[in-house]
CSV table of C-alpha atoms in Angstrom, one decimal:
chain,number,residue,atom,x,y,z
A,1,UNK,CA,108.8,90.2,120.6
A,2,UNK,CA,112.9,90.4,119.9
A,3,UNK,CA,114.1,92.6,117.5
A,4,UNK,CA,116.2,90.9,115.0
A,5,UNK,CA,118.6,93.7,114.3
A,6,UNK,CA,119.2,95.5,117.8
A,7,UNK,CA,118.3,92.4,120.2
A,8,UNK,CA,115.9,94.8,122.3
A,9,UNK,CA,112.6,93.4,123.7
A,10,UNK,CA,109.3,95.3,122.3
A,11,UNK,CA,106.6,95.9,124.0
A,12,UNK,CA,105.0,98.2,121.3
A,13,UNK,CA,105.9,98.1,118.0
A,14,UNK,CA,105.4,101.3,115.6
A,15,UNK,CA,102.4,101.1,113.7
A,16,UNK,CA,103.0,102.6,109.9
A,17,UNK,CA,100.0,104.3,108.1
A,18,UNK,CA,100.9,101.4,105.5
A,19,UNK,CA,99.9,98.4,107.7
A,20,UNK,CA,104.0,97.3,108.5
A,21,UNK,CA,105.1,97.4,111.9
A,22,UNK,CA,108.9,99.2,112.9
A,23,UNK,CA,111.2,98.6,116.5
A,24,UNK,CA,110.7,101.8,117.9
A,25,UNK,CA,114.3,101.7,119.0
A,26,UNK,CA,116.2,100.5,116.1
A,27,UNK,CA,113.0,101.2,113.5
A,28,UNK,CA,114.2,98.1,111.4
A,29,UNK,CA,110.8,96.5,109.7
A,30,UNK,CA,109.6,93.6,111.8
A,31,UNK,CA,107.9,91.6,109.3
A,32,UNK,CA,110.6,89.0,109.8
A,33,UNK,CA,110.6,88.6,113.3
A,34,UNK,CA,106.9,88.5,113.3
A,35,UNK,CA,107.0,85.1,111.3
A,36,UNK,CA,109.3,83.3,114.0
A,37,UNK,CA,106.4,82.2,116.5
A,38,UNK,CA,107.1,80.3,119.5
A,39,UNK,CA,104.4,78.4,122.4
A,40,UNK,CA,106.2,79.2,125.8
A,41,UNK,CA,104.0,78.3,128.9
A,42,UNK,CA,104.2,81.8,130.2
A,43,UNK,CA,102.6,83.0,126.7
A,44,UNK,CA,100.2,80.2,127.1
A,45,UNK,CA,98.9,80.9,130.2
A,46,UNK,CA,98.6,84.9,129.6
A,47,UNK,CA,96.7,83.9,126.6
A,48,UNK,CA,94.1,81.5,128.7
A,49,UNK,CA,93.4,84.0,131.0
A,50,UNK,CA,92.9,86.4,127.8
A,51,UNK,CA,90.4,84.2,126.5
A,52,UNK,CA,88.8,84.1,129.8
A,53,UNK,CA,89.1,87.4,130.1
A,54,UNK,CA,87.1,87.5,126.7
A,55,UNK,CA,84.6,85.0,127.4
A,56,UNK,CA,83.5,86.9,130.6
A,57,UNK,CA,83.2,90.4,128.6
A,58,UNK,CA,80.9,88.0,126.2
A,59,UNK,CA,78.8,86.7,128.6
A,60,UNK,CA,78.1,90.5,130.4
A,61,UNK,CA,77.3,91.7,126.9
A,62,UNK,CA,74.6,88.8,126.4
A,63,UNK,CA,73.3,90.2,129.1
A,64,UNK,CA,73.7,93.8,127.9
A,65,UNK,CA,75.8,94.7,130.1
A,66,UNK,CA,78.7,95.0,127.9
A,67,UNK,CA,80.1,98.6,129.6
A,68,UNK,CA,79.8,97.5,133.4
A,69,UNK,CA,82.2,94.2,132.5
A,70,UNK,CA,84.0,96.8,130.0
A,71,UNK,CA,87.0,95.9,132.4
A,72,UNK,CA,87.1,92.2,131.2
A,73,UNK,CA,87.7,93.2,128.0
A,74,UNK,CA,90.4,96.0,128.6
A,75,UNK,CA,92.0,92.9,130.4
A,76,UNK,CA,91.5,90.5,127.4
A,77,UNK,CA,93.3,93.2,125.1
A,78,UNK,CA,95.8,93.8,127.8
A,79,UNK,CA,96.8,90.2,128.2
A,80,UNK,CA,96.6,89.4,124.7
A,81,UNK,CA,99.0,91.5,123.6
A,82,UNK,CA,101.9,90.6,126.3
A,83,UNK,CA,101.4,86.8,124.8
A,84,UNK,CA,101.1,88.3,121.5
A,85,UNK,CA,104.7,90.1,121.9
A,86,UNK,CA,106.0,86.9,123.5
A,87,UNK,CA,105.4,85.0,120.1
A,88,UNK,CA,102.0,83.4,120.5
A,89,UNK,CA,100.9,83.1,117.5
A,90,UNK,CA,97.3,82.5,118.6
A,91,UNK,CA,97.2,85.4,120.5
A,92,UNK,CA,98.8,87.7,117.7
A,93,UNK,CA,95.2,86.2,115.4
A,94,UNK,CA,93.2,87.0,118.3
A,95,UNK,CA,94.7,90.9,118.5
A,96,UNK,CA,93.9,91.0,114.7
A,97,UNK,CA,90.5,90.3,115.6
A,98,UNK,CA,90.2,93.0,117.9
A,99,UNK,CA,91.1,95.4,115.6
A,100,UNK,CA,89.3,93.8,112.9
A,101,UNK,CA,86.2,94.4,115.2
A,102,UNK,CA,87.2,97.4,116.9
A,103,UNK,CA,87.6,96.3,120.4
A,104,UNK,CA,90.7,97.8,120.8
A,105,UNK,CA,88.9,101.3,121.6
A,106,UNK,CA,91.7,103.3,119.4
A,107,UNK,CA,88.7,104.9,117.3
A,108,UNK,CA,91.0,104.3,114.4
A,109,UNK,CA,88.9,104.6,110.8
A,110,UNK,CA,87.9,101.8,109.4
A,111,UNK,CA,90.8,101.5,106.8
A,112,UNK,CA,93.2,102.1,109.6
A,113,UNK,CA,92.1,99.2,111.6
A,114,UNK,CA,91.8,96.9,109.1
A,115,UNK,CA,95.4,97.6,108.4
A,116,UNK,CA,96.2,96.7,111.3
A,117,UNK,CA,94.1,93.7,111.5
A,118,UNK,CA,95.9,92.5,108.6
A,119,UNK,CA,99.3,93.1,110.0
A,120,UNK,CA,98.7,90.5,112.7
A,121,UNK,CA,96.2,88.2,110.3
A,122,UNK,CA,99.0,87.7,107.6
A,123,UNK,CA,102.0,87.7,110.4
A,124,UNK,CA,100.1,83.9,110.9
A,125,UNK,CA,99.1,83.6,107.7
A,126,UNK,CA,101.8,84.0,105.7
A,127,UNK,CA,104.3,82.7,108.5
A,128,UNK,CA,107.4,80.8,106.5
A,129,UNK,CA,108.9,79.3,109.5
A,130,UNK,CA,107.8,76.2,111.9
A,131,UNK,CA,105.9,76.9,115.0
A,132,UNK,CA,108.4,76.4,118.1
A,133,UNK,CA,106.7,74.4,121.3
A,134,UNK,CA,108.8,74.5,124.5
A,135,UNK,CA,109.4,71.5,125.9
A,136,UNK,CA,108.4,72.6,129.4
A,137,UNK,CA,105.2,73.8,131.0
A,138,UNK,CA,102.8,73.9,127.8
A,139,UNK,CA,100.4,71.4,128.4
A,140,UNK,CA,98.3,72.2,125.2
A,141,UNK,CA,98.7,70.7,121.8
A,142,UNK,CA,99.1,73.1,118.6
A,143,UNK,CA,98.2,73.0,115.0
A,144,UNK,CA,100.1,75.7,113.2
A,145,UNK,CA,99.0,75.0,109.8
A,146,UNK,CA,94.9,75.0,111.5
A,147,UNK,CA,96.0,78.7,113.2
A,148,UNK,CA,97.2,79.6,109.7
A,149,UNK,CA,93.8,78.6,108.3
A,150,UNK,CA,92.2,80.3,111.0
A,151,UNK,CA,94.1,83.4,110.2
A,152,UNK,CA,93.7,82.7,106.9
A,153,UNK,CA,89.9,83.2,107.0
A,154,UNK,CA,89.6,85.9,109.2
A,155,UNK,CA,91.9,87.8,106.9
A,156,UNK,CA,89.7,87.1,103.9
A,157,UNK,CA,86.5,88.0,105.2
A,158,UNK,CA,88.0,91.0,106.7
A,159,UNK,CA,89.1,91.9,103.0
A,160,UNK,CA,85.7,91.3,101.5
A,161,UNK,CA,84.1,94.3,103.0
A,162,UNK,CA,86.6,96.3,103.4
A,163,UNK,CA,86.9,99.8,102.7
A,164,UNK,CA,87.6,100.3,98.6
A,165,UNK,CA,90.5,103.3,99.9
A,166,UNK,CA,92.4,99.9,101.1
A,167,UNK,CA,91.2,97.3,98.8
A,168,UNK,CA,92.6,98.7,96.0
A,169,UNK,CA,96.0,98.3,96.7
A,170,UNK,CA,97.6,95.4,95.6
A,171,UNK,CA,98.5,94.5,98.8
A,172,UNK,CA,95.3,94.6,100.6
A,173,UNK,CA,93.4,92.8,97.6
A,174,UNK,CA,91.2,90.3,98.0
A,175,UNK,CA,91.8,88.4,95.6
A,176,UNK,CA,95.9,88.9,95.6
A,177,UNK,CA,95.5,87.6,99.3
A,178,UNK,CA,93.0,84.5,98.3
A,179,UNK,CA,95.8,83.7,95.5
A,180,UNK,CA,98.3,83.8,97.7
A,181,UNK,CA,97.0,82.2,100.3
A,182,UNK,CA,95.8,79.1,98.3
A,183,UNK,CA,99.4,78.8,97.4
A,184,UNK,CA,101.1,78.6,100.2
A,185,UNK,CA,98.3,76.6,102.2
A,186,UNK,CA,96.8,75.1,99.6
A,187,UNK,CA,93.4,75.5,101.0
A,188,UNK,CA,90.3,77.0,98.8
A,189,UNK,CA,88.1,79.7,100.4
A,190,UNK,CA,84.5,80.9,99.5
A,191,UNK,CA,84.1,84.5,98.9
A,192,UNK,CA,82.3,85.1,101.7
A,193,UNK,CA,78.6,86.9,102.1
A,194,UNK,CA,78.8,90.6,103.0
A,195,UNK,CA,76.7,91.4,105.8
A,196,UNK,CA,75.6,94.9,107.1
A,197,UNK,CA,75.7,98.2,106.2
A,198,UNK,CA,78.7,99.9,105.3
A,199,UNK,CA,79.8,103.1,106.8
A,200,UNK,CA,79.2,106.1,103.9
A,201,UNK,CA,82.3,108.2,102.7
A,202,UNK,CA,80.8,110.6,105.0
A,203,UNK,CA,80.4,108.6,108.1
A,204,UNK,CA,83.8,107.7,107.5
A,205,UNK,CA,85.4,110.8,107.6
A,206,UNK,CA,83.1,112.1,110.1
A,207,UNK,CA,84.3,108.6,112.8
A,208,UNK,CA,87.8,109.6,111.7
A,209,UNK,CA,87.5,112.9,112.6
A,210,UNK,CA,86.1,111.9,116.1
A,211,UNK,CA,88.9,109.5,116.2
A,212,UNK,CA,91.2,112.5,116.7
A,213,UNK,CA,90.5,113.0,120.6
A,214,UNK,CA,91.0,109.2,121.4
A,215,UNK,CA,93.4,109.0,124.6
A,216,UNK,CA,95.7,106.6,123.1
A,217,UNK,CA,96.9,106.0,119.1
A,218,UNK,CA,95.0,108.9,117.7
A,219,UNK,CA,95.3,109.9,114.1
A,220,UNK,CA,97.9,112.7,114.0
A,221,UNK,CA,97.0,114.2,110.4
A,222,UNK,CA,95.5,112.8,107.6
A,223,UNK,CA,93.7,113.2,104.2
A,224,UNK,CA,90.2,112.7,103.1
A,225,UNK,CA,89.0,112.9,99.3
A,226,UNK,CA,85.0,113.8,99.2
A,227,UNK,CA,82.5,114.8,96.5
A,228,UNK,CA,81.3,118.3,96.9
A,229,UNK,CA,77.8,116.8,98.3
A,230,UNK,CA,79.5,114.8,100.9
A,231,UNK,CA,81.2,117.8,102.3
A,232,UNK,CA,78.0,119.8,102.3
A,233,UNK,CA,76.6,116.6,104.1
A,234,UNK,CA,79.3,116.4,106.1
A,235,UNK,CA,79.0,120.1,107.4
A,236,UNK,CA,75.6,118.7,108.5
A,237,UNK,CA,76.7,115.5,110.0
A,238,UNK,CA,75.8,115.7,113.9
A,239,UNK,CA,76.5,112.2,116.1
A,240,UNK,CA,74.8,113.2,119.6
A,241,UNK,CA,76.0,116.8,120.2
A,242,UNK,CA,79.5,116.5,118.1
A,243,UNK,CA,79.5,118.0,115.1
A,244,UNK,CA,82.6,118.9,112.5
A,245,UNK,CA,82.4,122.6,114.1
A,246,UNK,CA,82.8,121.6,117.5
A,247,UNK,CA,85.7,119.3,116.7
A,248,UNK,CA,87.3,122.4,115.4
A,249,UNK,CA,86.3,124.6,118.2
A,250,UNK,CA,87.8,121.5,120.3
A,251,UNK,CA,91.0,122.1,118.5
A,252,UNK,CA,90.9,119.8,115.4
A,253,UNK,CA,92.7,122.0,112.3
A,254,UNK,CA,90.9,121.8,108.9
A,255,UNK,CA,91.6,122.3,105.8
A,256,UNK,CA,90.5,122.0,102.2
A,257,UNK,CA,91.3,122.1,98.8
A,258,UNK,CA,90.0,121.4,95.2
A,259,UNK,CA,91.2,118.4,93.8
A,260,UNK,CA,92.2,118.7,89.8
A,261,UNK,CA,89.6,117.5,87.2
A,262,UNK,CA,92.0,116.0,85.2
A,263,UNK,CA,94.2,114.1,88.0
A,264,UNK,CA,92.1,114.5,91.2
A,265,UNK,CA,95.5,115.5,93.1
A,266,UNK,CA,95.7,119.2,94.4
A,267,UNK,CA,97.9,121.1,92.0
A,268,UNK,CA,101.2,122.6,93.4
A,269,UNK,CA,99.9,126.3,92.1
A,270,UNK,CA,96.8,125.2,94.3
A,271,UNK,CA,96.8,125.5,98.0
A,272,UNK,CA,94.8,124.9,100.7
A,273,UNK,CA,92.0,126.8,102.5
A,274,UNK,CA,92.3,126.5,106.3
A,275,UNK,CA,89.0,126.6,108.0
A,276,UNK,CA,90.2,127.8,111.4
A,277,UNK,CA,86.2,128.6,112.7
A,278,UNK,CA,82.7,128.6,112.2
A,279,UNK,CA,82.8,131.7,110.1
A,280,UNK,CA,85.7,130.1,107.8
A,281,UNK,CA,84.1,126.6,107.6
A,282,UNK,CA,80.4,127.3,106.6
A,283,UNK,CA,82.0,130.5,104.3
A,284,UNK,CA,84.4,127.9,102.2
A,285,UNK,CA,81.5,125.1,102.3
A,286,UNK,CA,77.8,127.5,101.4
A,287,UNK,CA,80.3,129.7,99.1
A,288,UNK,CA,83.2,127.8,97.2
A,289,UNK,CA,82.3,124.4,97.2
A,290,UNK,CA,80.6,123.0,94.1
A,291,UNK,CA,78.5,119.4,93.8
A,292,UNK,CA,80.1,118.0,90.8
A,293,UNK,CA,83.6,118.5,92.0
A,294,UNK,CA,85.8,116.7,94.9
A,295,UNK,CA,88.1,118.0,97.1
A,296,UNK,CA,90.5,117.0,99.8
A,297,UNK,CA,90.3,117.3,103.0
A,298,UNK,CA,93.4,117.6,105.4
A,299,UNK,CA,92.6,117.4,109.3
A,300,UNK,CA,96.1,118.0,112.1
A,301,UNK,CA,95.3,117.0,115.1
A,302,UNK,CA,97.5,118.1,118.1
A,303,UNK,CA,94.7,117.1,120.9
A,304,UNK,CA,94.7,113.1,121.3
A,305,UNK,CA,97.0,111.1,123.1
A,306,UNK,CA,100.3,110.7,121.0
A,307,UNK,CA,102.7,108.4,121.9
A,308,UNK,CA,106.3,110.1,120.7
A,309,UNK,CA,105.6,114.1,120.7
A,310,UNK,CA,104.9,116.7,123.0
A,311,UNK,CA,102.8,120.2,121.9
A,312,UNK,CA,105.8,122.0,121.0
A,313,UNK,CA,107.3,119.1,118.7
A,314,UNK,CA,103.7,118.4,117.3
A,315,UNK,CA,103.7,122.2,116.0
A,316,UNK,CA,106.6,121.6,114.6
A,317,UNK,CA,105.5,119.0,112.7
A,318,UNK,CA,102.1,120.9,111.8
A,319,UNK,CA,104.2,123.5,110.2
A,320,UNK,CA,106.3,121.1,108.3
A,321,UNK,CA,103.0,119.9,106.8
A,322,UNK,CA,101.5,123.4,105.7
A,323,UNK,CA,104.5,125.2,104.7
A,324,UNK,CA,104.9,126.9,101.3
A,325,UNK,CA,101.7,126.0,100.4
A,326,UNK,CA,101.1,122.9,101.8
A,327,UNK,CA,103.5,120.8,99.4
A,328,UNK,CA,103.9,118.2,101.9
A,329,UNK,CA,100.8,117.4,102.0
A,330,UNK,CA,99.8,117.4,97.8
A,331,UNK,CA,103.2,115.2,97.7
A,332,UNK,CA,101.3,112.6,100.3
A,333,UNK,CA,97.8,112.9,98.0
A,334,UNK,CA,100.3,112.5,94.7
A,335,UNK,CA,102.0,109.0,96.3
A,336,UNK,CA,98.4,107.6,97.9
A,337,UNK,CA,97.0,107.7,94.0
A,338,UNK,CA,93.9,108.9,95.2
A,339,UNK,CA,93.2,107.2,98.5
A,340,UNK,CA,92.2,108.3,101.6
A,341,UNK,CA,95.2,108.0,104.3
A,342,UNK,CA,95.6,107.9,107.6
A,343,UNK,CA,98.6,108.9,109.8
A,344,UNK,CA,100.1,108.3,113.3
A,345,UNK,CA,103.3,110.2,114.7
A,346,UNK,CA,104.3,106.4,115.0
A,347,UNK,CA,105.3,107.3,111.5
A,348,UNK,CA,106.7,110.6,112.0
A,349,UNK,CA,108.8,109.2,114.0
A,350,UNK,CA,109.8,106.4,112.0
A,351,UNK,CA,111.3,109.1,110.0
A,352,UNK,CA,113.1,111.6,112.5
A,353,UNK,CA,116.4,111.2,112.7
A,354,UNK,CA,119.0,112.0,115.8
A,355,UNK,CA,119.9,115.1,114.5
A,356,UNK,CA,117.5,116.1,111.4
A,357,UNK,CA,114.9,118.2,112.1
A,358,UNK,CA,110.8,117.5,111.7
A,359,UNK,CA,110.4,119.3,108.8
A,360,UNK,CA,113.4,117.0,107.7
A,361,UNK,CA,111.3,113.9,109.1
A,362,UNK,CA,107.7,115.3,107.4
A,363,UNK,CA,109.8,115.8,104.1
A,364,UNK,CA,111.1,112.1,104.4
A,365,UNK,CA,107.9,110.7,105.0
A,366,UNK,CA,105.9,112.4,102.4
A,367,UNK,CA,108.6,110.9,100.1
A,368,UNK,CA,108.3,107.9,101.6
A,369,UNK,CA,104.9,107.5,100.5
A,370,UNK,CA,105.2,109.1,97.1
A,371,UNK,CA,108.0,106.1,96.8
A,372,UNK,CA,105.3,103.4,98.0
A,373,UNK,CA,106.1,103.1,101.1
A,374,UNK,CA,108.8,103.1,103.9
């Protein structure tokens, strides 16, 4: 993938809590140069052996054996996304997919990687220029308007169950997205059938918080709206011997705060309660919190693998967050309008400049999303 603006080659674009992508080098939006897709024969040959790759993984999993021929997949993901950055556009549908279906072993919550799912499904999708072919070495022959469809449905059934917290933004609609893509394809889809069981508000916040010691992309901070219920049930919520305490004795920080009747937003006279240990955690949950109110949750997490910041710049950035009473964060609940987000220091540093400071980048970005986005 070429960036438009500075000419450099990326290999890994930033991923923005918001589902856009950014050059990590110039940090000019990409969704331009994500709709100029081109069939090379190198790209088409890393893709075939991706789908190899694939098929193999399949075919040890039908076998349950999925975690000894783990490696196939690794190498399907791996592959996929060097043709994917070289402008296949069938490879950047079948990276979608990944994330759609969690392959991609981020641990990313469930609105996270359907963002990202639809960043690649509606790169195809919605692609406004022709499909380039080189004239030498590809021996396939492509349909761009068929990958379109493809993406097309895979985006649409993605969007049917996914999480409401994404859903109801106009942008991740379903039926904005069904409009839209009827429009410019001209093809009619069925709404399709929802299968399986959705994950619960607190299964949600309970995978996201796991999600925090992934080796690679993990969540850097985020915030969580529950019920009073669902953060009793959550202080219960055990998935083999993890628990929310042991995440926090692990290193996760937590903190909570009552959300306004009247707004559900933490006011700015509020702040937030930070449950540093056992003691603190099961004193705010058996003593302040009540059933029939909701409160926000806000999780830093400094232990993952992060791709941009070292310890030293990640406190930094933790103190930007909870300084004078945590206004950064109420200014990111005020600009989410209630939903539940998710963010990588992809997007911290998005916002850091050469010389300005990370409280300077925390402050842009929370304005950032109180503006609707970067």
């Amino acid at each position: 993938m070429i960036c438009e603006k500075c000419k450099h080659t990326i290999e890994q674009p930033l991923e923005l809590y918001n589902g856009e992508w950014a050059c990590p080098d110039c940090k000019a939006k990409l969704g331009g140069v994500m709709s100029d897709f081109e069939i090379t024969a190198d790209n088409e040959q890393l893709f075939k052996l991706a789908e190899c790759c694939y098929h193999n993984w399949l075919e040890g999993a039908s076998r349950g054996e999925a975690e000894r021929v783990r490696e196939q997949l690794e190498k399907a993901i791996e592959f996929t996304r060097e043709a994917a950055a070289m402008g296949n556009p069938e490879a950047v549908v079948r990276l979608g997919y990944y994330y759609d279906k969690d392959y991609t072993e981020v641990n990313k919550s469930e609105a996270a990687r359907c963002r990202a799912a639809y960043a690649y499904y509606s790169a195809v999708c919605y692609a406004s220029s022709e499909l380039k072919v080189a004239k030498e070495g590809v021996k396939g022959v492509y349909d761009f308007r068929a990958i379109r469809i493809k993406a097309a449905g895979y985006l649409l059934k993605m969007l049917a169950s996914a999480p409401e917290e994404l859903t109801s933004s106009d942008k991740f609609n379903y039926e904005n997205n069904l409009a839209m893509i009827k429009e410019r394809l001209g093809v009619e889809f069925p709404r399709p059938l929802v299968s399986g069981i959705k994950q619960s508000a607190v299964e949600q916040a309970f995978s996201k918080l796991m999600s925090c010691f992934a080796r690679q992309n993990a969540p850097l901070f985020g915030v969580m709206r529950l019920s009073g219920g669902e953060l009793k049930e959550l202080k219960e919520k055990r998935v083999g011997s993890y628990t929310v305490i042991k995440l926090i004795r692990r290193g996760l920080f937590v903190a909570a705060a009552q959300a306004a009747e009247d707004s559900g937003k933490v006011s700015m006279d509020e702040t937030f309660t930070a449950l540093k240990n056992e003691r603190g955690f099961n004193e705010y949950i058996d003593g302040e919190v009540m059933d029939g109110a909701d409160y926000w949750l806000f999780f830093f997490n400094e232990k993952g693998g992060h791709r941009f910041f070292g310890k030293f710049a990640l406190g930094r950035i933790q103190k930007a967050l909870t300084s004078s009473r945590y206004d950064a964060v109420k200014t990111i609940i005020d600009g989410g309008a209630g939903e539940d987000l998710t963010f990588l220091d992809d997007d911290v540093y998005m916002c850091k400049s050469k010389i300005g400071t990370m409280n300077d980048a925390v402050k842009k970005l929370a304005e950032y999303v109180q503006n609707g986005g970067f």
